[in-house]
mmCIF file of C-alpha atoms in Angstrom:
data_model
loop_
_atom_site.group_PDB
_atom_site.id
_atom_site.type_symbol
_atom_site.label_atom_id
_atom_site.label_comp_id
_atom_site.label_asym_id
_atom_site.label_seq_id
_atom_site.Cartn_x
_atom_site.Cartn_y
_atom_site.Cartn_z
ATOM 1 C CA LYS A 1 81.427 -25.166 -51.937
ATOM 2 C CA GLN A 2 81.906 -24.368 -55.791
ATOM 3 C CA GLU A 3 81.609 -21.080 -56.897
ATOM 4 C CA VAL A 4 81.136 -19.411 -60.020
ATOM 5 C CA THR A 5 81.008 -15.765 -60.689
ATOM 6 C CA GLN A 6 80.520 -14.188 -64.189
ATOM 7 C CA ILE A 7 81.721 -10.730 -64.904
ATOM 8 C CA PRO A 8 79.938 -8.273 -65.852
ATOM 9 C CA ALA A 9 76.721 -8.827 -65.125
ATOM 10 C CA ALA A 10 75.780 -6.849 -68.035
ATOM 11 C CA LEU A 11 77.310 -5.969 -71.773
ATOM 12 C CA SER A 12 76.272 -3.260 -74.188
ATOM 13 C CA VAL A 13 78.015 -3.109 -77.393
ATOM 14 C CA PRO A 14 77.296 -2.466 -81.210
ATOM 15 C CA GLU A 15 76.779 -4.448 -84.000
ATOM 16 C CA GLY A 16 79.772 -5.745 -85.260
ATOM 17 C CA GLU A 17 82.086 -6.001 -82.500
ATOM 18 C CA ASN A 18 84.113 -8.570 -80.873
ATOM 19 C CA LEU A 19 83.416 -9.161 -77.352
ATOM 20 C CA VAL A 20 84.396 -11.255 -74.259
ATOM 21 C CA LEU A 21 82.370 -12.303 -71.923
ATOM 22 C CA ASN A 22 84.317 -14.196 -68.490
ATOM 23 C CA CYS A 23 83.904 -16.884 -66.117
ATOM 24 C CA SER A 24 85.953 -18.057 -62.963
ATOM 25 C CA PHE A 25 84.826 -20.738 -60.449
ATOM 26 C CA THR A 26 87.253 -21.603 -57.550
ATOM 27 C CA ASP A 27 87.217 -25.311 -57.105
ATOM 28 C CA SER A 28 89.229 -26.889 -60.366
ATOM 29 C CA ALA A 29 87.890 -30.501 -60.023
ATOM 30 C CA ILE A 30 85.555 -30.098 -62.666
ATOM 31 C CA TYR A 31 84.507 -32.836 -65.347
ATOM 32 C CA ASN A 32 83.357 -29.750 -67.670
ATOM 33 C CA LEU A 33 82.691 -26.761 -68.389
ATOM 34 C CA GLN A 34 79.757 -25.288 -70.726
ATOM 35 C CA TRP A 35 78.555 -22.471 -72.175
ATOM 36 C CA PHE A 36 74.841 -21.546 -72.455
ATOM 37 C CA ARG A 37 72.630 -18.714 -74.149
ATOM 38 C CA GLN A 38 68.860 -17.973 -72.272
ATOM 39 C CA ASP A 39 66.771 -15.618 -73.946
ATOM 40 C CA PRO A 40 63.855 -13.788 -72.163
ATOM 41 C CA GLY A 41 61.091 -16.176 -70.854
ATOM 42 C CA LYS A 42 63.034 -19.349 -72.568
ATOM 43 C CA GLY A 43 65.168 -22.029 -71.077
ATOM 44 C CA LEU A 44 68.916 -22.545 -71.838
ATOM 45 C CA THR A 45 70.320 -23.768 -74.948
ATOM 46 C CA SER A 46 73.899 -24.797 -74.904
ATOM 47 C CA LEU A 47 76.401 -23.382 -77.058
ATOM 48 C CA LEU A 48 80.252 -25.198 -75.992
ATOM 49 C CA LEU A 49 81.080 -27.962 -73.910
ATOM 50 C CA ILE A 50 84.942 -28.004 -72.953
ATOM 51 C CA GLN A 51 86.280 -30.917 -71.082
ATOM 52 C CA SER A 52 88.291 -30.929 -68.609
ATOM 53 C CA SER A 53 91.189 -31.987 -70.315
ATOM 54 C CA GLN A 54 90.710 -29.612 -73.403
ATOM 55 C CA ARG A 55 91.581 -26.044 -73.777
ATOM 56 C CA GLU A 56 88.978 -24.477 -76.178
ATOM 57 C CA GLN A 57 86.092 -25.236 -77.885
ATOM 58 C CA THR A 58 84.470 -23.325 -81.382
ATOM 59 C CA SER A 59 81.469 -23.187 -83.153
ATOM 60 C CA GLY A 60 81.133 -20.665 -85.582
ATOM 61 C CA ARG A 61 81.458 -17.345 -84.651
ATOM 62 C CA LEU A 62 82.156 -18.596 -80.646
ATOM 63 C CA ASN A 63 85.463 -19.819 -79.477
ATOM 64 C CA ALA A 64 85.381 -20.775 -75.399
ATOM 65 C CA SER A 65 88.913 -21.179 -73.683
ATOM 66 C CA LEU A 66 89.120 -23.107 -70.425
ATOM 67 C CA ASP A 67 92.140 -22.630 -68.162
ATOM 68 C CA LYS A 68 91.316 -25.059 -65.558
ATOM 69 C CA SER A 69 94.337 -24.637 -63.191
ATOM 70 C CA SER A 70 93.530 -20.729 -62.679
ATOM 71 C CA GLY A 71 89.579 -21.663 -62.703
ATOM 72 C CA ARG A 72 89.061 -19.516 -65.652
ATOM 73 C CA SER A 73 86.775 -19.813 -69.062
ATOM 74 C CA THR A 74 86.296 -17.244 -71.422
ATOM 75 C CA LEU A 75 83.706 -16.932 -74.203
ATOM 76 C CA TYR A 76 84.370 -14.862 -77.068
ATOM 77 C CA ILE A 77 81.929 -13.878 -79.464
ATOM 78 C CA ALA A 78 83.436 -12.478 -82.917
ATOM 79 C CA ALA A 79 81.157 -9.655 -84.997
ATOM 80 C CA SER A 80 78.538 -9.462 -82.630
ATOM 81 C CA GLN A 81 74.781 -9.593 -83.997
ATOM 82 C CA PRO A 82 71.413 -8.226 -82.431
ATOM 83 C CA GLY A 83 70.594 -11.434 -82.576
ATOM 84 C CA ASP A 84 73.092 -12.513 -80.020
ATOM 85 C CA SER A 85 71.283 -10.477 -77.229
ATOM 86 C CA ALA A 86 70.501 -12.824 -74.528
ATOM 87 C CA THR A 87 71.367 -13.825 -70.983
ATOM 88 C CA TYR A 88 74.787 -15.721 -71.118
ATOM 89 C CA LEU A 89 75.641 -18.891 -68.476
ATOM 90 C CA CYS A 90 78.372 -20.640 -67.126
ATOM 91 C CA ALA A 91 78.413 -23.944 -65.527
ATOM 92 C CA VAL A 92 80.675 -25.966 -64.353
ATOM 93 C CA ARG A 93 80.164 -29.690 -63.867
ATOM 94 C CA GLN A 94 81.018 -31.568 -60.474
ATOM 95 C CA GLY A 95 80.157 -35.146 -59.886
ATOM 96 C CA ALA A 96 78.196 -37.226 -62.601
ATOM 97 C CA GLN A 97 75.039 -35.240 -62.284
ATOM 98 C CA LYS A 98 75.612 -31.782 -60.517
ATOM 99 C CA LEU A 99 75.947 -28.147 -62.733
ATOM 100 C CA VAL A 100 77.221 -25.336 -60.687
ATOM 101 C CA PHE A 101 75.895 -22.350 -62.338
ATOM 102 C CA GLY A 102 77.289 -18.337 -62.088
ATOM 103 C CA GLN A 103 74.560 -15.760 -62.157
ATOM 104 C CA GLY A 104 75.383 -14.870 -66.296
ATOM 105 C CA THR A 105 76.167 -11.674 -68.288
ATOM 106 C CA ARG A 106 73.032 -10.197 -69.863
ATOM 107 C CA LEU A 107 74.332 -8.956 -73.269
ATOM 108 C CA THR A 108 72.718 -6.415 -75.744
ATOM 109 C CA ILE A 109 74.096 -5.823 -78.902
ATOM 110 C CA ASN A 110 72.749 -2.582 -80.569
ATOM 111 C CA PRO A 111 72.067 -2.355 -84.120
ATOM 112 C CA GLU B 1 61.525 -27.953 -81.097
ATOM 113 C CA THR B 2 63.433 -28.309 -77.717
ATOM 114 C CA GLY B 3 63.031 -31.889 -77.278
ATOM 115 C CA VAL B 4 61.731 -31.228 -73.573
ATOM 116 C CA THR B 5 58.681 -29.467 -73.141
ATOM 117 C CA GLN B 6 57.378 -27.859 -70.022
ATOM 118 C CA THR B 7 53.432 -27.284 -69.146
ATOM 119 C CA PRO B 8 52.468 -25.150 -68.012
ATOM 120 C CA ARG B 9 53.999 -21.941 -69.249
ATOM 121 C CA HIS B 10 52.727 -19.806 -66.280
ATOM 122 C CA LEU B 11 50.855 -20.228 -63.223
ATOM 123 C CA VAL B 12 49.679 -18.123 -60.206
ATOM 124 C CA MET B 13 48.721 -19.826 -57.176
ATOM 125 C CA GLY B 14 47.531 -19.383 -53.471
ATOM 126 C CA MET B 15 49.821 -20.246 -50.701
ATOM 127 C CA THR B 16 47.085 -23.070 -49.962
ATOM 128 C CA ASN B 17 46.657 -24.429 -53.373
ATOM 129 C CA LYS B 18 48.204 -27.401 -54.995
ATOM 130 C CA LYS B 19 49.143 -28.084 -58.380
ATOM 131 C CA SER B 20 51.842 -29.873 -60.269
ATOM 132 C CA LEU B 21 54.231 -28.954 -63.059
ATOM 133 C CA LYS B 22 55.006 -31.043 -66.222
ATOM 134 C CA CYS B 23 57.852 -32.339 -68.200
ATOM 135 C CA GLU B 24 58.477 -34.680 -71.044
ATOM 136 C CA GLN B 25 61.222 -35.342 -72.736
ATOM 137 C CA HIS B 26 61.245 -36.165 -76.252
ATOM 138 C CA LEU B 27 65.100 -37.300 -76.572
ATOM 139 C CA GLY B 28 65.347 -40.879 -75.141
ATOM 140 C CA HIS B 29 67.267 -39.749 -72.180
ATOM 141 C CA ASN B 30 67.962 -41.603 -68.688
ATOM 142 C CA ALA B 31 68.297 -38.740 -66.247
ATOM 143 C CA MET B 32 65.881 -35.839 -65.533
ATOM 144 C CA TYR B 33 66.468 -32.791 -63.226
ATOM 145 C CA TRP B 34 64.521 -29.934 -61.652
ATOM 146 C CA TYR B 35 66.513 -26.804 -61.293
ATOM 147 C CA LYS B 36 64.770 -23.518 -59.617
ATOM 148 C CA GLN B 37 65.889 -20.036 -61.376
ATOM 149 C CA SER B 38 65.191 -17.233 -59.181
ATOM 150 C CA ALA B 39 65.583 -13.682 -59.624
ATOM 151 C CA LYS B 40 68.925 -12.461 -59.154
ATOM 152 C CA LYS B 41 70.418 -15.404 -58.028
ATOM 153 C CA PRO B 42 72.002 -18.779 -60.039
ATOM 154 C CA LEU B 43 70.163 -21.581 -61.520
ATOM 155 C CA GLU B 44 69.858 -24.428 -58.619
ATOM 156 C CA LEU B 45 69.753 -27.814 -59.178
ATOM 157 C CA MET B 46 66.680 -29.270 -56.843
ATOM 158 C CA PHE B 47 66.497 -32.687 -58.039
ATOM 159 C CA VAL B 48 67.700 -35.800 -60.027
ATOM 160 C CA TYR B 49 66.672 -38.797 -61.036
ATOM 161 C CA SER B 50 67.682 -41.618 -63.371
ATOM 162 C CA LEU B 51 66.074 -44.515 -64.559
ATOM 163 C CA GLU B 52 63.384 -43.336 -62.257
ATOM 164 C CA GLU B 53 64.738 -43.336 -59.236
ATOM 165 C CA ARG B 54 65.963 -40.075 -57.322
ATOM 166 C CA VAL B 55 69.732 -39.539 -57.110
ATOM 167 C CA GLU B 56 69.656 -36.360 -55.523
ATOM 168 C CA ASN B 57 67.588 -34.062 -53.235
ATOM 169 C CA ASN B 58 69.524 -30.961 -53.055
ATOM 170 C CA SER B 59 67.778 -30.012 -49.461
ATOM 171 C CA VAL B 60 64.845 -28.789 -51.397
ATOM 172 C CA PRO B 61 61.423 -28.473 -49.139
ATOM 173 C CA SER B 62 59.038 -31.043 -48.636
ATOM 174 C CA ARG B 63 56.213 -28.640 -49.936
ATOM 175 C CA PHE B 64 58.177 -29.536 -53.022
ATOM 176 C CA SER B 65 57.344 -33.229 -54.133
ATOM 177 C CA PRO B 66 59.056 -34.915 -57.115
ATOM 178 C CA GLU B 67 57.791 -37.843 -58.953
ATOM 179 C CA CYS B 68 59.055 -39.484 -62.050
ATOM 180 C CA PRO B 69 56.419 -41.778 -63.740
ATOM 181 C CA ASN B 70 58.569 -43.045 -66.398
ATOM 182 C CA SER B 71 61.735 -42.197 -68.119
ATOM 183 C CA SER B 72 60.220 -39.621 -70.286
ATOM 184 C CA HIS B 73 58.420 -38.037 -67.213
ATOM 185 C CA LEU B 74 58.573 -35.768 -64.661
ATOM 186 C CA PHE B 75 56.602 -33.967 -62.019
ATOM 187 C CA LEU B 76 57.122 -31.791 -59.521
ATOM 188 C CA HIS B 77 54.275 -31.391 -57.117
ATOM 189 C CA LEU B 78 53.427 -28.168 -55.175
ATOM 190 C CA HIS B 79 51.559 -27.850 -52.203
ATOM 191 C CA THR B 80 51.105 -24.572 -49.237
ATOM 192 C CA LEU B 81 54.049 -22.703 -51.223
ATOM 193 C CA GLN B 82 55.904 -19.578 -49.612
ATOM 194 C CA PRO B 83 56.030 -16.301 -51.884
ATOM 195 C CA GLU B 84 59.752 -16.861 -52.021
ATOM 196 C CA ASP B 85 58.900 -20.202 -54.152
ATOM 197 C CA SER B 86 57.768 -17.589 -57.397
ATOM 198 C CA ALA B 87 60.699 -18.427 -60.023
ATOM 199 C CA LEU B 88 61.367 -20.069 -63.287
ATOM 200 C CA TYR B 89 61.670 -23.793 -62.987
ATOM 201 C CA LEU B 90 63.369 -25.771 -64.986
ATOM 202 C CA CYS B 91 63.664 -28.945 -66.545
ATOM 203 C CA ALA B 92 66.503 -30.932 -68.241
ATOM 204 C CA SER B 93 67.260 -33.986 -69.597
ATOM 205 C CA SER B 94 70.685 -36.160 -70.255
ATOM 206 C CA GLN B 95 71.235 -39.018 -71.595
ATOM 207 C CA ASP B 96 72.803 -40.602 -68.799
ATOM 208 C CA LEU B 97 74.429 -40.184 -65.530
ATOM 209 C CA ARG B 98 77.434 -41.634 -66.048
ATOM 210 C CA GLY B 99 80.972 -39.707 -67.137
ATOM 211 C CA GLY B 100 80.641 -36.059 -67.431
ATOM 212 C CA ASN B 101 80.502 -35.004 -70.683
ATOM 213 C CA GLN B 102 77.130 -35.335 -71.805
ATOM 214 C CA PRO B 103 75.322 -32.296 -72.440
ATOM 215 C CA GLN B 104 72.149 -31.399 -70.336
ATOM 216 C CA HIS B 105 68.854 -30.293 -72.341
ATOM 217 C CA PHE B 106 66.717 -27.947 -71.312
ATOM 218 C CA GLY B 107 63.054 -27.122 -71.725
ATOM 219 C CA ASP B 108 61.495 -23.636 -71.571
ATOM 220 C CA GLY B 109 60.067 -23.613 -68.007
ATOM 221 C CA THR B 110 56.929 -22.751 -66.323
ATOM 222 C CA ARG B 111 57.473 -19.419 -64.770
ATOM 223 C CA LEU B 112 55.208 -19.884 -60.973
ATOM 224 C CA SER B 113 53.939 -16.587 -59.139
ATOM 225 C CA ILE B 114 52.778 -17.479 -55.725
ATOM 226 C CA LEU B 115 50.406 -14.621 -54.287
#
């Protein structure tokens, strides 16, 4: 059974710092890995999707890496801003429709 | 505008009530999903529909009854719920189920509280 773990559970950093969020998964047989953002009381917004054949994806200040063989992914956020405060969720896709999620990292950027 | 709209946003009901959650997607997608997000637990997939047919029921109790009358609408009918069913229920859609690289688009969820 696939298990997805995100560390740390919560992170608080000053504005302007670069930071890394971690995600690990137990079964490397995945189609892809997605990073989502969830604001309080809201649904999920997809940030980056890395296909199983890819090593990384970039979007603006965000960079996500994938090491499928070791079951790890990182989300790098450069020059963090208060607007980046949210919960970040990692999910791996198994089968055509099944997403398995981690519990998330709650990120707070302090002005 | 997320493209996936869920109503109501908040729902409080007693254990003997019957209510329904509604999801509508405006993205022209053919697959729709129900997820449950409980406090301190990861998001859990409940049901998957493709072209109005249920293709996955992830061991969900029968007090949750999904309905997909067309590819744009998805309902979750609730009856005789338990306090542990209090959670955020999220709906999502994707283009279809083929291939593994299509993102799912999520609504803002319905916050359900069972008294």
